[in-house]
Amino acid sequence: MYDVVIIGAGPSGVFLARFLDPRYRVLLIDKRNLDSPDSPRFQKCCGGLLAPDAQNILARLGMGLPGDVLTSPQLFSVRTIDMDHDLERYYQRFYINIDREKFDRWLAAALPEHVDQRYDSLYLSHRKDGDGITVTFRQNGEIREARTKILVGADGAGSRVRRQADPSFRGPSYLALQYWFKTEKETPFYTSLFHRSVTDFYSWIIQKEDHLLVGSALPPGQERKRRFEDLVATLKRRGLITGDPVRKEGAFINRPKKVSEIRTHLDNVAFTGEAAGFISPSSAEGISYAMKSGLLLAESINSDFLSFQKTYHHMTRGLRRTIWLKNRKLPFMYNGILRRLIMASGLFSMKIR
């Protein structure tokens, strides 16, 4: 019998497992193999940038990134291109450019010994069983079960845990597509692209060593892939990328338009990170929200195991408030007329030689 079973070993699941009190029996399940550097590479569809909020959390915890987690170039500005109005501006921002796979492995490697880690394991279902929950998962081709008092869905936007626990959950509506292109030149900017015919969200270009990542967060629709391919063709005509993609990847992402879409728990099933709906609706930055919500859930369970739900919901009010405020910011970023006026004015922008 476990006290806490966590599905998903991304930043939210690992931070939760790491900071739970050692007196609890904890099981962490993930479909990837995070404890063997010789295992086949997995690649999460992620831009792999640590925003200032994520840096702040690591700093407060006294956690410094090892050198092999970093990837070049390090980025100190955002190049914003409004393709609808042919406007381009540069703004100073501070991101840490990371290899997302190595980052996740580094986080998992620091887990304490009392956390039972089951990798190459796929969560299948759960059911309430008396005073606990029985979790069914597949490990090494075998069906296994584990009983727990608390189950946590830290398994991302399309959370299978939340789908089963929350019948009202509609799932993520946006699809992130990302292609990798070889490059021989350095592009030391995080490039954000706005093109209404492609998406009502945004697209991006990020360099990782000798590759350029071109991605876009695409709204629902039958022609999402075609619109993304049109964007790629446009970028090639502009000389921003060349050649054919060497890797293609995709993932669903949430974009909470209302705070009511965020769910912290249902009875003894809790949710963290994007499974709960904690992600920026303006930039789709989710790593800082994942780490912070994992930490807050750990603090809630540590302080009040029997009624952690109310404590966790209360402690995450700041995250919900931030998401509400970012939704108020959306018109200035995604309304074409307002964005054109702001960019044309040059407000807060800087010149690049």
mmCIF file of C-alpha atoms in Angstrom:
data_model
loop_
_atom_site.group_PDB
_atom_site.id
_atom_site.type_symbol
_atom_site.label_atom_id
_atom_site.label_comp_id
_atom_site.label_asym_id
_atom_site.label_seq_id
_atom_site.Cartn_x
_atom_site.Cartn_y
_atom_site.Cartn_z
ATOM 1 C CA MET A 1 0.000 0.000 0.000
ATOM 2 C CA TYR A 2 1.455 3.337 -1.103
ATOM 3 C CA ASP A 3 0.592 6.711 0.327
ATOM 4 C CA VAL A 4 0.999 8.511 -3.007
ATOM 5 C CA VAL A 5 1.162 7.180 -6.568
ATOM 6 C CA ILE A 6 2.286 9.710 -9.190
ATOM 7 C CA ILE A 7 1.679 9.220 -12.906
ATOM 8 C CA GLY A 8 4.214 11.173 -14.953
ATOM 9 C CA ALA A 9 7.882 11.953 -14.251
ATOM 10 C CA GLY A 10 8.060 15.363 -15.852
ATOM 11 C CA PRO A 11 8.980 18.419 -13.759
ATOM 12 C CA SER A 12 5.691 18.465 -11.820
ATOM 13 C CA GLY A 13 5.729 14.768 -10.953
ATOM 14 C CA VAL A 14 9.416 14.733 -10.039
ATOM 15 C CA PHE A 15 9.202 17.890 -7.904
ATOM 16 C CA LEU A 16 6.223 16.411 -6.074
ATOM 17 C CA ALA A 17 8.020 13.094 -5.459
ATOM 18 C CA ARG A 18 11.251 14.772 -4.436
ATOM 19 C CA PHE A 19 9.751 17.090 -1.826
ATOM 20 C CA LEU A 20 7.225 14.754 -0.236
ATOM 21 C CA ASP A 21 8.148 13.856 3.323
ATOM 22 C CA PRO A 22 10.260 10.652 3.523
ATOM 23 C CA ARG A 23 7.682 9.113 5.856
ATOM 24 C CA TYR A 24 5.381 8.554 2.871
ATOM 25 C CA ARG A 25 5.599 5.558 0.567
ATOM 26 C CA VAL A 26 5.703 6.989 -2.955
ATOM 27 C CA LEU A 27 5.448 5.285 -6.355
ATOM 28 C CA LEU A 28 6.393 7.218 -9.511
ATOM 29 C CA ILE A 29 5.310 5.772 -12.876
ATOM 30 C CA ASP A 30 6.427 6.986 -16.320
ATOM 31 C CA LYS A 31 6.299 5.446 -19.786
ATOM 32 C CA ARG A 32 9.839 6.675 -20.547
ATOM 33 C CA ASN A 33 13.104 5.221 -19.260
ATOM 34 C CA LEU A 34 14.702 8.018 -17.270
ATOM 35 C CA ASP A 35 17.264 6.112 -15.247
ATOM 36 C CA SER A 36 19.383 4.635 -18.034
ATOM 37 C CA PRO A 37 21.488 6.903 -20.268
ATOM 38 C CA ASP A 38 21.875 3.976 -22.678
ATOM 39 C CA SER A 39 18.137 3.696 -23.318
ATOM 40 C CA PRO A 40 16.769 4.929 -26.664
ATOM 41 C CA ARG A 41 16.369 8.686 -26.800
ATOM 42 C CA PHE A 42 12.948 10.079 -26.176
ATOM 43 C CA GLN A 43 12.136 13.558 -27.347
ATOM 44 C CA LYS A 44 9.337 15.553 -25.786
ATOM 45 C CA CYS A 45 7.834 18.123 -28.134
ATOM 46 C CA CYS A 46 9.028 21.143 -26.190
ATOM 47 C CA GLY A 47 10.921 24.328 -26.994
ATOM 48 C CA GLY A 48 13.252 23.568 -24.111
ATOM 49 C CA LEU A 49 13.624 27.081 -22.689
ATOM 50 C CA LEU A 50 13.705 27.883 -18.977
ATOM 51 C CA ALA A 51 11.879 31.181 -18.508
ATOM 52 C CA PRO A 52 12.732 33.574 -15.636
ATOM 53 C CA ASP A 53 9.970 32.112 -13.420
ATOM 54 C CA ALA A 54 11.471 28.624 -13.755
ATOM 55 C CA GLN A 55 14.948 30.029 -13.086
ATOM 56 C CA ASN A 56 13.599 31.710 -9.950
ATOM 57 C CA ILE A 57 12.233 28.423 -8.600
ATOM 58 C CA LEU A 58 15.548 26.637 -9.171
ATOM 59 C CA ALA A 59 17.411 29.520 -7.515
ATOM 60 C CA ARG A 60 15.168 29.462 -4.441
ATOM 61 C CA LEU A 61 15.760 25.725 -4.087
ATOM 62 C CA GLY A 62 19.523 26.092 -4.466
ATOM 63 C CA MET A 63 19.529 24.017 -7.644
ATOM 64 C CA GLY A 64 22.139 24.813 -10.308
ATOM 65 C CA LEU A 65 21.984 23.316 -13.786
ATOM 66 C CA PRO A 66 24.883 21.041 -14.784
ATOM 67 C CA GLY A 67 26.710 22.014 -17.948
ATOM 68 C CA ASP A 68 25.607 19.016 -19.994
ATOM 69 C CA VAL A 69 21.947 20.064 -19.618
ATOM 70 C CA LEU A 70 22.649 23.359 -21.388
ATOM 71 C CA THR A 71 22.624 23.662 -25.152
ATOM 72 C CA SER A 72 23.849 26.482 -27.348
ATOM 73 C CA PRO A 73 23.262 29.234 -28.105
ATOM 74 C CA GLN A 74 22.085 30.846 -24.881
ATOM 75 C CA LEU A 75 19.340 33.356 -25.667
ATOM 76 C CA PHE A 76 19.039 36.925 -24.396
ATOM 77 C CA SER A 77 16.484 38.385 -26.781
ATOM 78 C CA VAL A 78 13.255 37.602 -28.594
ATOM 79 C CA ARG A 79 12.868 38.374 -32.262
ATOM 80 C CA THR A 80 9.175 39.008 -32.858
ATOM 81 C CA ILE A 81 7.919 38.800 -36.441
ATOM 82 C CA ASP A 82 4.385 39.857 -37.314
ATOM 83 C CA MET A 83 4.037 38.146 -40.683
ATOM 84 C CA ASP A 84 0.575 39.607 -41.264
ATOM 85 C CA HIS A 85 1.906 43.188 -41.226
ATOM 86 C CA ASP A 86 5.554 42.581 -42.170
ATOM 87 C CA LEU A 87 6.876 43.978 -38.889
ATOM 88 C CA GLU A 88 9.924 42.794 -36.960
ATOM 89 C CA ARG A 89 11.157 43.880 -33.539
ATOM 90 C CA TYR A 90 13.648 42.670 -30.918
ATOM 91 C CA TYR A 91 12.964 42.619 -27.182
ATOM 92 C CA GLN A 92 15.349 41.734 -24.382
ATOM 93 C CA ARG A 93 14.427 38.546 -22.536
ATOM 94 C CA PHE A 94 16.479 36.028 -20.570
ATOM 95 C CA TYR A 95 16.029 32.344 -21.262
ATOM 96 C CA ILE A 96 18.183 29.318 -20.476
ATOM 97 C CA ASN A 97 18.406 27.067 -23.510
ATOM 98 C CA ILE A 98 18.351 23.416 -22.428
ATOM 99 C CA ASP A 99 18.290 19.896 -23.784
ATOM 100 C CA ARG A 100 14.866 18.840 -22.494
ATOM 101 C CA GLU A 101 15.681 15.120 -22.383
ATOM 102 C CA LYS A 102 18.825 15.697 -20.308
ATOM 103 C CA PHE A 103 16.929 18.128 -18.085
ATOM 104 C CA ASP A 104 14.283 15.522 -17.251
ATOM 105 C CA ARG A 105 16.941 12.864 -16.622
ATOM 106 C CA TRP A 106 18.830 15.256 -14.328
ATOM 107 C CA LEU A 107 15.701 15.962 -12.291
ATOM 108 C CA ALA A 108 14.860 12.267 -11.992
ATOM 109 C CA ALA A 109 18.422 11.358 -10.957
ATOM 110 C CA ALA A 110 18.050 13.491 -7.801
ATOM 111 C CA LEU A 111 15.008 11.608 -6.509
ATOM 112 C CA PRO A 112 15.448 10.230 -2.969
ATOM 113 C CA GLU A 113 15.695 6.490 -2.341
ATOM 114 C CA HIS A 114 12.291 6.212 -0.698
ATOM 115 C CA VAL A 115 10.618 6.972 -4.059
ATOM 116 C CA ASP A 116 9.833 3.721 -5.898
ATOM 117 C CA GLN A 117 10.493 4.534 -9.565
ATOM 118 C CA ARG A 118 8.853 2.432 -12.282
ATOM 119 C CA TYR A 119 9.955 3.448 -15.761
ATOM 120 C CA ASP A 120 8.990 1.898 -19.099
ATOM 121 C CA SER A 121 5.586 1.623 -17.436
ATOM 122 C CA LEU A 122 2.243 2.764 -18.822
ATOM 123 C CA TYR A 123 -0.676 3.851 -16.640
ATOM 124 C CA LEU A 124 -3.859 2.110 -17.789
ATOM 125 C CA SER A 125 -6.625 2.912 -15.309
ATOM 126 C CA HIS A 126 -7.617 3.338 -11.686
ATOM 127 C CA ARG A 127 -10.600 2.515 -9.528
ATOM 128 C CA LYS A 128 -11.711 3.368 -6.026
ATOM 129 C CA ASP A 129 -11.204 0.393 -3.784
ATOM 130 C CA GLY A 130 -12.550 0.682 -0.247
ATOM 131 C CA ASP A 131 -10.568 3.386 1.512
ATOM 132 C CA GLY A 132 -7.993 3.646 -1.282
ATOM 133 C CA ILE A 133 -7.398 3.610 -5.018
ATOM 134 C CA THR A 134 -6.139 0.695 -7.117
ATOM 135 C CA VAL A 135 -3.939 1.759 -10.025
ATOM 136 C CA THR A 136 -3.437 -0.580 -12.985
ATOM 137 C CA PHE A 137 -0.345 -0.183 -15.172
ATOM 138 C CA ARG A 138 1.724 -2.166 -17.652
ATOM 139 C CA GLN A 139 5.419 -2.798 -16.927
ATOM 140 C CA ASN A 140 7.643 -4.911 -19.162
ATOM 141 C CA GLY A 141 4.576 -6.283 -20.893
ATOM 142 C CA GLU A 142 2.961 -7.399 -17.629
ATOM 143 C CA ILE A 143 -0.182 -5.953 -16.075
ATOM 144 C CA ARG A 144 0.458 -4.830 -12.504
ATOM 145 C CA GLU A 145 -1.561 -3.156 -9.764
ATOM 146 C CA ALA A 146 -0.689 -0.823 -6.905
ATOM 147 C CA ARG A 147 -2.948 0.429 -4.123
ATOM 148 C CA THR A 148 -2.630 3.984 -2.859
ATOM 149 C CA LYS A 149 -4.328 6.546 -0.677
ATOM 150 C CA ILE A 150 -3.673 9.454 -3.072
ATOM 151 C CA LEU A 151 -3.325 9.292 -6.862
ATOM 152 C CA VAL A 152 -1.730 12.204 -8.747
ATOM 153 C CA GLY A 153 -2.067 12.871 -12.459
ATOM 154 C CA ALA A 154 1.123 14.620 -13.561
ATOM 155 C CA ASP A 155 0.864 13.207 -17.059
ATOM 156 C CA GLY A 156 0.499 16.292 -19.204
ATOM 157 C CA ALA A 157 -2.150 18.007 -21.290
ATOM 158 C CA GLY A 158 -3.973 14.869 -22.399
ATOM 159 C CA SER A 159 -3.809 13.380 -18.900
ATOM 160 C CA ARG A 160 -5.255 9.869 -18.927
ATOM 161 C CA VAL A 161 -5.675 10.107 -15.156
ATOM 162 C CA ARG A 162 -7.821 13.222 -15.440
ATOM 163 C CA ARG A 163 -9.812 11.810 -18.365
ATOM 164 C CA GLN A 164 -10.881 8.873 -16.210
ATOM 165 C CA ALA A 165 -11.424 10.849 -13.002
ATOM 166 C CA ASP A 166 -13.102 13.907 -14.528
ATOM 167 C CA PRO A 167 -15.884 13.104 -17.062
ATOM 168 C CA SER A 168 -16.289 16.828 -17.799
ATOM 169 C CA PHE A 169 -12.669 17.129 -18.978
ATOM 170 C CA ARG A 170 -12.700 17.895 -22.688
ATOM 171 C CA GLY A 171 -8.981 17.514 -23.165
ATOM 172 C CA PRO A 172 -6.529 19.859 -24.872
ATOM 173 C CA SER A 173 -7.632 21.689 -27.995
ATOM 174 C CA TYR A 174 -4.286 22.870 -29.393
ATOM 175 C CA LEU A 175 -1.754 20.715 -31.200
ATOM 176 C CA ALA A 176 1.921 21.647 -31.122
ATOM 177 C CA LEU A 177 3.827 20.545 -34.217
ATOM 178 C CA GLN A 178 7.607 20.933 -34.320
ATOM 179 C CA TYR A 179 10.126 20.158 -37.079
ATOM 180 C CA TRP A 180 13.922 20.012 -36.706
ATOM 181 C CA PHE A 181 16.114 21.435 -39.489
ATOM 182 C CA LYS A 182 19.887 21.258 -39.824
ATOM 183 C CA THR A 183 21.681 24.607 -39.812
ATOM 184 C CA GLU A 184 25.258 25.804 -40.154
ATOM 185 C CA LYS A 185 24.763 29.341 -38.834
ATOM 186 C CA GLU A 186 23.940 30.654 -35.393
ATOM 187 C CA THR A 187 20.552 32.195 -34.665
ATOM 188 C CA PRO A 188 20.957 33.662 -31.154
ATOM 189 C CA PHE A 189 17.321 34.717 -30.809
ATOM 190 C CA TYR A 190 14.154 33.085 -29.653
ATOM 191 C CA THR A 191 11.954 33.909 -32.628
ATOM 192 C CA SER A 192 8.201 34.236 -32.107
ATOM 193 C CA LEU A 193 6.035 34.340 -35.218
ATOM 194 C CA PHE A 194 2.497 35.656 -35.639
ATOM 195 C CA HIS A 195 0.591 34.625 -38.765
ATOM 196 C CA ARG A 196 -3.204 34.648 -38.563
ATOM 197 C CA SER A 197 -3.688 32.178 -41.410
ATOM 198 C CA VAL A 198 -1.578 29.630 -39.528
ATOM 199 C CA THR A 199 -2.826 29.979 -35.935
ATOM 200 C CA ASP A 200 -4.545 32.335 -33.518
ATOM 201 C CA PHE A 201 -1.750 31.440 -31.066
ATOM 202 C CA TYR A 202 1.874 31.720 -32.170
ATOM 203 C CA SER A 203 4.763 29.890 -33.824
ATOM 204 C CA TRP A 204 8.483 29.801 -32.972
ATOM 205 C CA ILE A 205 12.035 29.165 -34.104
ATOM 206 C CA ILE A 206 14.621 28.038 -31.526
ATOM 207 C CA GLN A 207 18.154 26.907 -32.180
ATOM 208 C CA LYS A 208 19.607 23.809 -30.474
ATOM 209 C CA GLU A 209 23.258 23.359 -31.426
ATOM 210 C CA ASP A 210 23.259 22.631 -35.173
ATOM 211 C CA HIS A 211 19.472 22.371 -35.486
ATOM 212 C CA LEU A 212 16.638 24.875 -35.770
ATOM 213 C CA LEU A 213 13.346 23.920 -34.152
ATOM 214 C CA VAL A 214 10.348 25.298 -36.017
ATOM 215 C CA GLY A 215 7.056 24.855 -34.212
ATOM 216 C CA SER A 216 3.526 26.130 -33.979
ATOM 217 C CA ALA A 217 0.606 25.803 -31.553
ATOM 218 C CA LEU A 218 -2.335 25.052 -33.816
ATOM 219 C CA PRO A 219 -6.040 25.405 -32.934
ATOM 220 C CA PRO A 220 -8.641 22.721 -33.711
ATOM 221 C CA GLY A 221 -9.368 22.099 -37.345
ATOM 222 C CA GLN A 222 -8.983 19.585 -40.133
ATOM 223 C CA GLU A 223 -6.192 21.493 -41.889
ATOM 224 C CA ARG A 224 -3.718 21.983 -39.046
ATOM 225 C CA LYS A 225 -0.890 20.096 -40.727
ATOM 226 C CA ARG A 226 -1.442 21.895 -44.043
ATOM 227 C CA ARG A 227 -1.340 25.296 -42.323
ATOM 228 C CA PHE A 228 1.886 24.336 -40.588
ATOM 229 C CA GLU A 229 3.426 23.133 -43.855
ATOM 230 C CA ASP A 230 2.452 26.484 -45.401
ATOM 231 C CA LEU A 231 4.324 28.237 -42.579
ATOM 232 C CA VAL A 232 7.405 26.092 -43.198
ATOM 233 C CA ALA A 233 7.266 26.942 -46.922
ATOM 234 C CA THR A 234 7.005 30.658 -46.098
ATOM 235 C CA LEU A 235 10.008 30.502 -43.765
ATOM 236 C CA LYS A 236 12.009 28.757 -46.487
ATOM 237 C CA ARG A 237 11.145 31.495 -48.985
ATOM 238 C CA ARG A 238 12.333 34.073 -46.466
ATOM 239 C CA GLY A 239 15.599 32.201 -46.000
ATOM 240 C CA LEU A 240 15.011 31.529 -42.300
ATOM 241 C CA ILE A 241 15.313 27.757 -42.742
ATOM 242 C CA THR A 242 16.670 25.490 -45.475
ATOM 243 C CA GLY A 243 16.455 21.845 -46.440
ATOM 244 C CA ASP A 244 14.046 19.178 -45.276
ATOM 245 C CA PRO A 245 13.178 18.374 -41.669
ATOM 246 C CA VAL A 246 15.296 15.674 -40.046
ATOM 247 C CA ARG A 247 12.801 15.067 -37.238
ATOM 248 C CA LYS A 248 9.108 15.674 -36.727
ATOM 249 C CA GLU A 249 7.254 15.647 -33.420
ATOM 250 C CA GLY A 250 3.980 16.744 -31.922
ATOM 251 C CA ALA A 251 2.065 17.007 -28.678
ATOM 252 C CA PHE A 252 -1.233 18.351 -27.444
ATOM 253 C CA ILE A 253 -1.157 21.439 -25.235
ATOM 254 C CA ASN A 254 -3.729 23.186 -23.085
ATOM 255 C CA ARG A 255 -4.636 26.835 -23.366
ATOM 256 C CA PRO A 256 -6.928 27.661 -20.438
ATOM 257 C CA LYS A 257 -9.199 30.530 -21.455
ATOM 258 C CA LYS A 258 -11.037 30.440 -18.122
ATOM 259 C CA VAL A 259 -9.844 29.752 -14.599
ATOM 260 C CA SER A 260 -12.787 27.352 -14.277
ATOM 261 C CA GLU A 261 -10.993 25.015 -16.702
ATOM 262 C CA ILE A 262 -8.287 24.409 -14.082
ATOM 263 C CA ARG A 263 -8.861 21.400 -11.822
ATOM 264 C CA THR A 264 -6.656 20.761 -8.793
ATOM 265 C CA HIS A 265 -8.352 17.597 -7.497
ATOM 266 C CA LEU A 266 -11.338 15.285 -7.476
ATOM 267 C CA ASP A 267 -11.643 13.497 -4.130
ATOM 268 C CA ASN A 268 -8.303 11.747 -3.560
ATOM 269 C CA VAL A 269 -7.130 12.220 -7.147
ATOM 270 C CA ALA A 270 -5.019 15.359 -7.581
ATOM 271 C CA PHE A 271 -3.612 17.010 -10.695
ATOM 272 C CA THR A 272 -0.431 19.013 -11.240
ATOM 273 C CA GLY A 273 1.199 20.831 -14.127
ATOM 274 C CA GLU A 274 -0.600 20.813 -17.434
ATOM 275 C CA ALA A 275 -2.839 17.938 -16.322
ATOM 276 C CA ALA A 276 -4.428 20.440 -13.940
ATOM 277 C CA GLY A 277 -4.448 23.190 -16.577
ATOM 278 C CA PHE A 278 -1.475 25.107 -15.191
ATOM 279 C CA ILE A 279 0.188 26.624 -18.259
ATOM 280 C CA SER A 280 0.524 30.152 -19.617
ATOM 281 C CA PRO A 281 -2.325 30.921 -22.052
ATOM 282 C CA SER A 282 -0.224 33.685 -23.614
ATOM 283 C CA SER A 283 3.101 31.893 -24.232
ATOM 284 C CA ALA A 284 2.377 28.183 -23.548
ATOM 285 C CA GLU A 285 5.266 28.200 -21.034
ATOM 286 C CA GLY A 286 4.586 25.300 -18.716
ATOM 287 C CA ILE A 287 7.804 24.231 -16.974
ATOM 288 C CA SER A 288 7.604 26.847 -14.213
ATOM 289 C CA TYR A 289 3.917 26.055 -13.604
ATOM 290 C CA ALA A 290 4.738 22.351 -13.467
ATOM 291 C CA MET A 291 7.522 22.773 -10.919
ATOM 292 C CA LYS A 292 5.548 25.192 -8.763
ATOM 293 C CA SER A 293 2.344 23.132 -8.695
ATOM 294 C CA GLY A 294 4.349 19.978 -7.866
ATOM 295 C CA LEU A 295 6.004 21.803 -4.985
ATOM 296 C CA LEU A 296 2.697 23.180 -3.697
ATOM 297 C CA LEU A 297 1.044 19.774 -3.774
ATOM 298 C CA ALA A 298 4.000 18.291 -1.854
ATOM 299 C CA GLU A 299 3.678 21.034 0.777
ATOM 300 C CA SER A 300 -0.085 20.452 0.991
ATOM 301 C CA ILE A 301 0.266 16.705 1.531
ATOM 302 C CA ASN A 302 3.117 17.160 4.002
ATOM 303 C CA SER A 303 1.125 19.618 6.105
ATOM 304 C CA ASP A 304 -2.328 18.032 5.920
ATOM 305 C CA PHE A 305 -2.381 14.521 4.440
ATOM 306 C CA LEU A 306 -6.000 13.747 5.315
ATOM 307 C CA SER A 307 -7.452 16.933 3.798
ATOM 308 C CA PHE A 308 -4.728 18.051 1.390
ATOM 309 C CA GLN A 309 -7.336 18.973 -1.232
ATOM 310 C CA LYS A 310 -8.476 22.229 0.367
ATOM 311 C CA THR A 311 -4.912 23.185 1.232
ATOM 312 C CA TYR A 312 -3.665 22.527 -2.312
ATOM 313 C CA HIS A 313 -6.530 24.414 -3.918
ATOM 314 C CA HIS A 314 -5.885 27.369 -1.615
ATOM 315 C CA MET A 315 -2.112 27.344 -2.151
ATOM 316 C CA THR A 316 -2.489 27.376 -5.949
ATOM 317 C CA ARG A 317 -4.669 30.486 -5.973
ATOM 318 C CA GLY A 318 -1.620 32.512 -7.062
ATOM 319 C CA LEU A 319 -1.146 30.301 -10.123
ATOM 320 C CA ARG A 320 -4.803 30.678 -11.055
ATOM 321 C CA ARG A 321 -4.580 34.443 -10.585
ATOM 322 C CA THR A 322 -1.530 34.577 -12.855
ATOM 323 C CA ILE A 323 -3.372 32.652 -15.563
ATOM 324 C CA TRP A 324 -6.354 35.001 -15.213
ATOM 325 C CA LEU A 325 -4.058 38.030 -15.630
ATOM 326 C CA LYS A 326 -2.328 36.502 -18.654
ATOM 327 C CA ASN A 327 -5.709 36.034 -20.302
ATOM 328 C CA ARG A 328 -6.300 39.766 -19.821
ATOM 329 C CA LYS A 329 -2.981 40.330 -21.641
ATOM 330 C CA LEU A 330 -3.966 38.279 -24.687
ATOM 331 C CA PRO A 331 -5.585 41.106 -26.724
ATOM 332 C CA PHE A 332 -2.310 43.053 -26.739
ATOM 333 C CA MET A 333 -0.463 40.050 -28.163
ATOM 334 C CA TYR A 334 -3.005 38.369 -30.397
ATOM 335 C CA ASN A 335 -5.243 41.182 -31.607
ATOM 336 C CA GLY A 336 -3.669 42.052 -34.942
ATOM 337 C CA ILE A 337 -4.527 45.761 -34.817
ATOM 338 C CA LEU A 338 -3.213 46.292 -31.274
ATOM 339 C CA ARG A 339 -0.086 44.249 -31.944
ATOM 340 C CA ARG A 340 0.596 46.244 -35.099
ATOM 341 C CA LEU A 341 0.279 49.543 -33.242
ATOM 342 C CA ILE A 342 2.581 48.422 -30.420
ATOM 343 C CA MET A 343 5.225 46.970 -32.724
ATOM 344 C CA ALA A 344 5.098 49.925 -35.116
ATOM 345 C CA SER A 345 5.696 52.282 -32.180
ATOM 346 C CA GLY A 346 8.859 50.407 -31.218
ATOM 347 C CA LEU A 347 7.824 50.538 -27.545
ATOM 348 C CA PHE A 348 10.240 48.549 -25.321
ATOM 349 C CA SER A 349 12.078 47.213 -28.366
ATOM 350 C CA MET A 350 15.814 47.389 -29.001
ATOM 351 C CA LYS A 351 18.000 47.602 -32.070
ATOM 352 C CA ILE A 352 20.254 44.727 -33.113
ATOM 353 C CA ARG A 353 23.434 45.421 -35.064
#
